[in-house]
């Protein structure tokens, strides 16, 4: 797949994520995909495998009482890496998280095999989820 197709795949993933379409998300991730959540908070760390990644996404929704949204600002496609810039928004126990986030995706054979999150303020994101 080329840069345009990779960017489209990532955009489809965002749409599926924001609408809770787990079937589509499952199709877009390789079974052995890896996700790296930045920081040192309760949700930080490496998620090994599609099931662990989808469980992490579910936990974002649960901990934010369903308010978590990743609003795509731009997607820059590449042959091996595709970068998505987003505005992350969530509410949790009277707190609000609203910050810029970048995710670097590695795609192979039409599937996400790796994702790495980078937050505008990692410490603030860690504190929000506590």
XYZ file of N, CA, C and O in Angstrom:
520
model
N 0.834 -1.181 0.000
C 0.000 0.000 0.000
C 0.878 1.243 0.000
O 1.934 1.267 0.605
N 0.388 2.298 -0.623
C 1.123 3.543 -0.684
C 0.685 4.518 0.388
O -0.191 4.234 1.222
N 1.275 5.706 0.332
C 1.024 6.731 1.330
C -0.453 7.132 1.391
O -1.013 7.290 2.480
N -1.099 7.275 0.241
C -2.506 7.677 0.211
C -3.392 6.622 0.845
O -4.276 6.937 1.652
N -3.152 5.367 0.513
C -3.940 4.267 1.086
C -3.705 4.145 2.588
O -4.641 3.870 3.342
N -2.466 4.341 3.020
C -2.166 4.272 4.452
C -2.879 5.380 5.217
O -3.432 5.146 6.300
N -2.886 6.592 4.662
C -3.587 7.694 5.318
C -5.080 7.399 5.397
O -5.720 7.664 6.425
N -5.644 6.825 4.344
C -7.074 6.490 4.344
C -7.384 5.417 5.387
O -8.393 5.489 6.081
N -6.516 4.430 5.516
C -6.709 3.383 6.523
C -6.738 3.992 7.927
O -7.594 3.653 8.742
N -5.824 4.916 8.205
C -5.774 5.562 9.518
C -7.044 6.387 9.742
O -7.637 6.343 10.820
N -7.495 7.096 8.729
C -8.739 7.875 8.864
C -9.936 6.956 9.145
O -10.792 7.277 9.980
N -9.994 5.808 8.486
C -11.059 4.830 8.760
C -10.980 4.353 10.200
O -12.006 4.149 10.860
N -9.768 4.171 10.695
C -9.589 3.754 12.076
C -10.111 4.790 13.060
O -10.750 4.448 14.054
N -9.848 6.041 12.796
C -10.367 7.101 13.662
C -11.889 7.122 13.651
O -12.528 7.262 14.693
N -12.462 6.998 12.479
C -13.929 6.985 12.392
C -14.503 5.822 13.194
O -15.453 5.976 13.960
N -13.898 4.646 13.034
C -14.360 3.466 13.777
C -14.189 3.667 15.279
O -15.075 3.339 16.070
N -13.048 4.209 15.692
C -12.790 4.453 17.113
C -13.845 5.380 17.704
O -14.434 5.095 18.746
N -14.076 6.507 17.037
C -14.985 7.522 17.576
C -16.448 7.107 17.553
O -17.260 7.677 18.274
N -16.791 6.093 16.759
C -18.171 5.607 16.726
C -18.330 4.285 17.472
O -19.413 3.712 17.503
N -17.231 3.791 18.062
C -17.297 2.542 18.819
C -17.453 1.304 17.943
O -17.965 0.284 18.403
N -17.001 1.366 16.706
C -17.109 0.259 15.757
C -15.933 -0.706 15.950
O -14.927 -0.641 15.244
N -16.069 -1.594 16.924
C -14.983 -2.518 17.259
C -14.711 -3.525 16.151
O -13.578 -3.980 15.984
N -15.719 -3.889 15.374
C -15.519 -4.840 14.279
C -14.551 -4.263 13.252
O -13.611 -4.944 12.816
N -14.751 -3.007 12.871
C -13.849 -2.380 11.910
C -12.465 -2.197 12.509
O -11.454 -2.474 11.843
N -12.389 -1.741 13.744
C -11.083 -1.587 14.385
C -10.331 -2.915 14.410
O -9.134 -2.959 14.140
N -11.023 -3.965 14.718
C -10.404 -5.292 14.765
C -9.830 -5.679 13.401
O -8.742 -6.245 13.317
N -10.533 -5.347 12.345
C -10.060 -5.648 10.989
C -8.825 -4.833 10.621
O -7.992 -5.292 9.841
N -8.704 -3.629 11.160
C -7.619 -2.732 10.775
C -6.306 -3.024 11.492
O -5.247 -2.608 11.034
N -6.366 -3.731 12.617
C -5.160 -4.033 13.391
C -4.705 -5.468 13.134
O -5.519 -6.396 13.139
N -3.399 -5.636 12.952
C -2.827 -6.975 12.860
C -2.993 -7.666 14.209
O -3.002 -7.007 15.261
N -3.132 -8.968 14.173
C -3.339 -9.729 15.414
C -2.203 -9.513 16.404
O -2.411 -9.461 17.605
N -0.968 -9.353 15.891
C 0.202 -9.189 16.762
C 0.659 -7.737 16.873
O 1.803 -7.458 17.216
N -0.241 -6.794 16.613
C 0.103 -5.367 16.689
C 0.544 -4.984 18.100
O 0.216 -5.664 19.078
N 1.287 -3.886 18.169
C 1.781 -3.364 19.446
C 1.398 -1.887 19.532
O 1.501 -1.149 18.549
N 0.968 -1.456 20.720
C 0.598 -0.068 20.955
C 1.376 0.439 22.151
O 1.446 -0.222 23.181
N 1.984 1.615 22.000
C 2.764 2.217 23.074
C 2.038 3.463 23.566
O 1.910 4.441 22.832
N 1.547 3.428 24.794
C 0.879 4.570 25.410
C 1.899 5.300 26.277
O 2.428 4.737 27.228
N 2.179 6.535 25.931
C 3.222 7.322 26.590
C 2.905 7.574 28.054
O 1.752 7.501 28.486
N 3.942 7.892 28.803
C 3.774 8.310 30.186
C 4.054 7.226 31.197
O 4.566 6.150 30.872
N 3.668 7.538 32.445
C 3.884 6.593 33.541
C 2.617 6.444 34.376
O 2.673 6.053 35.530
N 1.479 6.767 33.783
C 0.208 6.688 34.488
C -0.413 5.306 34.437
O 0.179 4.356 33.921
N -1.624 5.213 34.943
C -2.305 3.923 35.044
C -2.627 3.308 33.684
O -2.766 2.084 33.585
N -2.722 4.105 32.644
C -3.023 3.574 31.311
C -1.794 3.508 30.409
O -1.889 3.061 29.268
N -0.660 3.950 30.914
C 0.566 3.974 30.117
C 1.143 2.578 29.950
O 0.799 1.656 30.689
N 2.021 2.460 28.975
C 2.743 1.211 28.781
C 2.451 0.565 27.450
O 1.724 1.093 26.609
N 3.028 -0.599 27.255
C 2.937 -1.338 26.004
C 1.747 -2.277 26.022
O 1.553 -3.016 26.985
N 0.977 -2.234 24.961
C -0.163 -3.139 24.779
C 0.230 -4.114 23.672
O 0.438 -3.716 22.533
N 0.338 -5.382 24.022
C 0.790 -6.415 23.084
C -0.396 -7.148 22.490
O -1.147 -7.799 23.222
N -0.587 -7.038 21.178
C -1.643 -7.772 20.499
C -2.915 -6.968 20.316
O -3.215 -6.056 21.092
N -3.656 -7.308 19.251
C -4.892 -6.599 18.909
C -5.879 -6.588 20.064
O -6.479 -5.551 20.368
N -6.064 -7.709 20.748
C -7.040 -7.769 21.839
C -6.675 -6.819 22.976
O -7.549 -6.150 23.539
N -5.391 -6.721 23.313
C -4.944 -5.816 24.374
C -5.128 -4.363 23.949
O -5.498 -3.513 24.766
N -4.900 -4.067 22.675
C -5.081 -2.703 22.166
C -6.556 -2.319 22.223
O -6.909 -1.237 22.701
N -7.417 -3.204 21.770
C -8.851 -2.911 21.802
C -9.354 -2.777 23.239
O -10.216 -1.937 23.529
N -8.798 -3.567 24.156
C -9.169 -3.443 25.573
C -8.733 -2.077 26.107
O -9.470 -1.434 26.872
N -7.552 -1.619 25.716
C -7.069 -0.293 26.114
C -8.008 0.792 25.597
O -8.395 1.693 26.341
N -8.392 0.698 24.332
C -9.332 1.675 23.771
C -10.648 1.662 24.560
O -11.217 2.711 24.846
N -11.108 0.474 24.926
C -12.329 0.361 25.723
C -12.175 1.011 27.078
O -13.109 1.658 27.589
N -11.006 0.875 27.673
C -10.766 1.474 28.987
C -10.763 3.000 28.906
O -11.230 3.678 29.823
N -10.281 3.553 27.799
C -10.349 5.007 27.611
C -11.808 5.465 27.662
O -12.134 6.469 28.294
N -12.666 4.711 26.998
C -14.090 5.042 26.997
C -14.722 4.878 28.366
O -15.490 5.736 28.818
N -14.402 3.774 29.039
C -14.976 3.518 30.356
C -14.556 4.571 31.375
O -15.382 5.085 32.129
N -13.267 4.886 31.402
C -12.762 5.837 32.391
C -13.229 7.263 32.132
O -13.144 8.114 33.018
N -13.702 7.533 30.914
C -14.197 8.875 30.580
C -15.717 8.887 30.447
O -16.278 9.830 29.887
N -16.364 7.855 30.960
C -17.819 7.733 30.890
C -18.321 7.951 29.456
O -19.343 8.577 29.218
N -17.556 7.431 28.487
C -17.934 7.498 27.081
C -17.665 8.826 26.401
O -18.043 9.018 25.247
N -16.978 9.734 27.062
C -16.762 11.066 26.487
C -15.494 11.178 25.643
O -15.296 12.182 24.960
N -14.631 10.175 25.678
C -13.340 10.266 24.979
C -13.554 10.403 23.477
O -14.266 9.617 22.863
N -12.928 11.411 22.891
C -12.958 11.618 21.450
C -11.568 11.998 20.967
O -10.859 12.769 21.624
N -11.213 11.450 19.814
C -9.959 11.782 19.152
C -10.332 12.473 17.845
O -10.722 11.821 16.882
N -10.240 13.799 17.836
C -10.653 14.585 16.679
C -9.444 14.783 15.768
O -8.473 15.453 16.140
N -9.514 14.199 14.587
C -8.401 14.250 13.646
C -8.193 15.682 13.144
O -9.136 16.326 12.682
N -6.970 16.141 13.251
C -6.578 17.438 12.702
C -5.949 17.256 11.327
O -6.202 18.035 10.413
N -5.111 16.210 11.192
C -4.452 15.930 9.923
C -3.857 14.528 9.969
O -3.548 14.013 11.044
N -3.720 13.924 8.808
C -3.053 12.637 8.676
C -2.035 12.777 7.555
O -2.376 13.222 6.451
N -0.792 12.428 7.856
C 0.283 12.505 6.881
C 0.730 11.074 6.588
O 1.284 10.397 7.455
N 0.419 10.613 5.369
C 0.726 9.236 5.003
C 2.126 9.070 4.468
O 2.651 9.944 3.784
N 2.703 7.932 4.783
C 4.010 7.549 4.263
C 3.964 6.099 3.835
O 2.970 5.406 4.055
N 5.015 5.637 3.231
C 5.066 4.246 2.776
C 5.067 3.266 3.949
O 4.416 2.231 3.895
N 5.812 3.579 4.995
C 5.908 2.693 6.165
C 5.320 3.299 7.428
O 4.877 2.581 8.313
N 5.356 4.617 7.531
C 4.849 5.314 8.718
C 3.804 6.339 8.305
O 3.962 7.018 7.290
N 2.768 6.442 9.100
C 1.730 7.441 8.883
C 1.509 8.142 10.215
O 1.394 7.488 11.251
N 1.472 9.462 10.166
C 1.349 10.251 11.385
C -0.028 10.898 11.419
O -0.458 11.511 10.449
N -0.710 10.772 12.546
C -1.999 11.432 12.746
C -1.851 12.459 13.856
O -1.282 12.165 14.909
N -2.345 13.647 13.585
C -2.399 14.705 14.587
C -3.847 14.831 15.011
O -4.743 14.887 14.157
N -4.071 14.847 16.306
C -5.444 14.869 16.812
C -5.554 15.790 18.011
O -4.560 16.089 18.671
N -6.788 16.186 18.280
C -7.107 16.867 19.525
C -7.827 15.834 20.373
O -8.855 15.284 19.959
N -7.262 15.524 21.511
C -7.832 14.541 22.422
C -8.724 15.260 23.418
O -8.305 16.248 24.028
N -9.930 14.752 23.592
C -10.858 15.362 24.545
C -11.543 14.259 25.349
O -12.004 13.267 24.789
N -11.587 14.437 26.655
C -12.285 13.499 27.537
C -12.629 14.207 28.837
O -11.994 15.195 29.205
N -13.617 13.656 29.526
C -13.990 14.150 30.852
C -13.991 12.967 31.808
O -14.383 11.858 31.431
N -13.538 13.221 33.047
C -13.388 12.147 34.013
C -13.430 12.729 35.424
O -12.573 13.539 35.776
N -14.430 12.352 36.205
C -14.521 12.780 37.603
C -14.365 14.286 37.776
O -13.596 14.751 38.623
N -15.068 15.058 36.965
C -15.024 16.510 37.075
C -13.821 17.161 36.427
O -13.688 18.381 36.462
N -12.916 16.369 35.851
C -11.734 16.906 35.177
C -11.952 16.844 33.669
O -12.675 15.989 33.174
N -11.284 17.731 32.943
C -11.353 17.736 31.487
C -9.952 17.620 30.910
O -9.028 18.310 31.369
N -9.806 16.760 29.936
C -8.561 16.608 29.185
C -8.831 17.130 27.786
O -9.775 16.691 27.120
N -8.031 18.095 27.350
C -8.177 18.662 26.015
C -6.782 19.063 25.553
O -6.271 20.106 25.958
N -6.152 18.205 24.758
C -4.772 18.484 24.361
C -4.437 17.880 23.010
O -5.075 16.933 22.556
N -3.405 18.452 22.402
C -2.898 17.942 21.125
C -2.174 16.619 21.363
O -1.490 16.437 22.380
N -2.371 15.705 20.430
C -1.752 14.386 20.497
C -1.307 14.004 19.097
O -1.968 14.337 18.122
N -0.194 13.307 19.016
C 0.257 12.752 17.745
C 0.406 11.249 17.923
O 0.841 10.785 18.985
N 0.017 10.512 16.906
C 0.210 9.064 16.926
C 0.959 8.671 15.659
O 0.552 9.030 14.540
N 2.053 7.969 15.846
C 2.833 7.437 14.729
C 2.396 5.993 14.515
O 2.488 5.167 15.426
N 1.889 5.717 13.329
C 1.437 4.380 12.969
C 2.439 3.719 12.029
O 2.959 4.373 11.124
N 2.676 2.432 12.234
C 3.405 1.614 11.275
C 2.378 0.682 10.658
O 1.626 0.017 11.389
N 2.320 0.678 9.319
C 1.330 -0.137 8.611
C 2.050 -1.105 7.674
O 3.030 -0.737 7.025
N 1.537 -2.324 7.631
C 2.048 -3.339 6.709
C 0.889 -4.160 6.195
O 0.024 -4.570 6.968
N 0.883 -4.368 4.890
C -0.138 -5.210 4.264
C -1.556 -4.794 4.635
O -2.424 -5.627 4.890
N -1.784 -3.480 4.696
C -3.119 -2.973 4.967
C -3.574 -3.089 6.401
O -4.770 -2.983 6.691
N -2.638 -3.267 7.334
C -2.978 -3.393 8.765
C -2.049 -2.509 9.601
O -0.892 -2.298 9.259
N -2.580 -2.026 10.713
C -1.752 -1.324 11.694
C -0.977 -2.383 12.466
O -1.573 -3.301 13.037
N 0.344 -2.261 12.469
C 1.163 -3.203 13.236
C 1.788 -2.546 14.466
O 2.261 -3.234 15.359
N 1.772 -1.198 14.486
C 2.326 -0.490 15.640
C 1.714 0.899 15.722
O 1.468 1.543 14.703
N 1.479 1.354 16.952
C 1.046 2.725 17.207
C 1.808 3.275 18.390
O 2.022 2.560 19.377
N 2.236 4.528 18.275
C 2.953 5.203 19.367
C 2.297 6.548 19.619
O 2.270 7.401 18.745
N 1.797 6.749 20.837
C 1.138 7.999 21.220
C 2.148 8.993 21.779
O 3.030 8.612 22.550
N 1.972 10.264 21.407
C 2.788 11.360 21.933
C 1.832 12.475 22.328
O 1.101 13.000 21.496
N 1.835 12.839 23.614
C 0.927 13.861 24.132
C 1.620 15.209 24.257
O 2.805 15.282 24.553
N 0.845 16.269 24.098
C 1.341 17.626 24.289
C 1.925 17.790 25.694
O 2.958 18.431 25.875
N 1.288 17.182 26.683
C 1.731 17.267 28.073
C 1.476 15.903 28.719
O 0.385 15.639 29.218
N 2.482 15.050 28.692
C 2.332 13.677 29.174
C 1.975 13.628 30.653
O 1.131 12.837 31.064
N 2.588 14.487 31.456
C 2.289 14.490 32.894
C 0.825 14.862 33.142
O 0.164 14.257 33.994
N 0.312 15.816 32.393
C -1.096 16.211 32.541
C -2.021 15.054 32.129
O -3.034 14.808 32.791
N -1.672 14.370 31.067
C -2.475 13.214 30.640
C -2.432 12.125 31.712
O -3.486 11.544 32.050
N -1.271 11.834 32.257
C -1.163 10.831 33.331
C -2.053 11.201 34.510
O -2.772 10.366 35.047
N -2.000 12.467 34.927
C -2.770 12.932 36.084
C -4.279 12.833 35.811
O -5.055 12.481 36.697
N -4.681 13.103 34.583
C -6.100 13.071 34.246
C -6.700 11.692 34.496
O -7.826 11.580 34.995
N -5.982 10.622 34.164
C -6.539 9.268 34.259
C -6.471 8.683 35.663
O -6.993 7.597 35.905
N -5.844 9.388 36.632
C -5.776 8.854 37.996
C -7.090 9.025 38.736
O -7.920 9.816 38.394
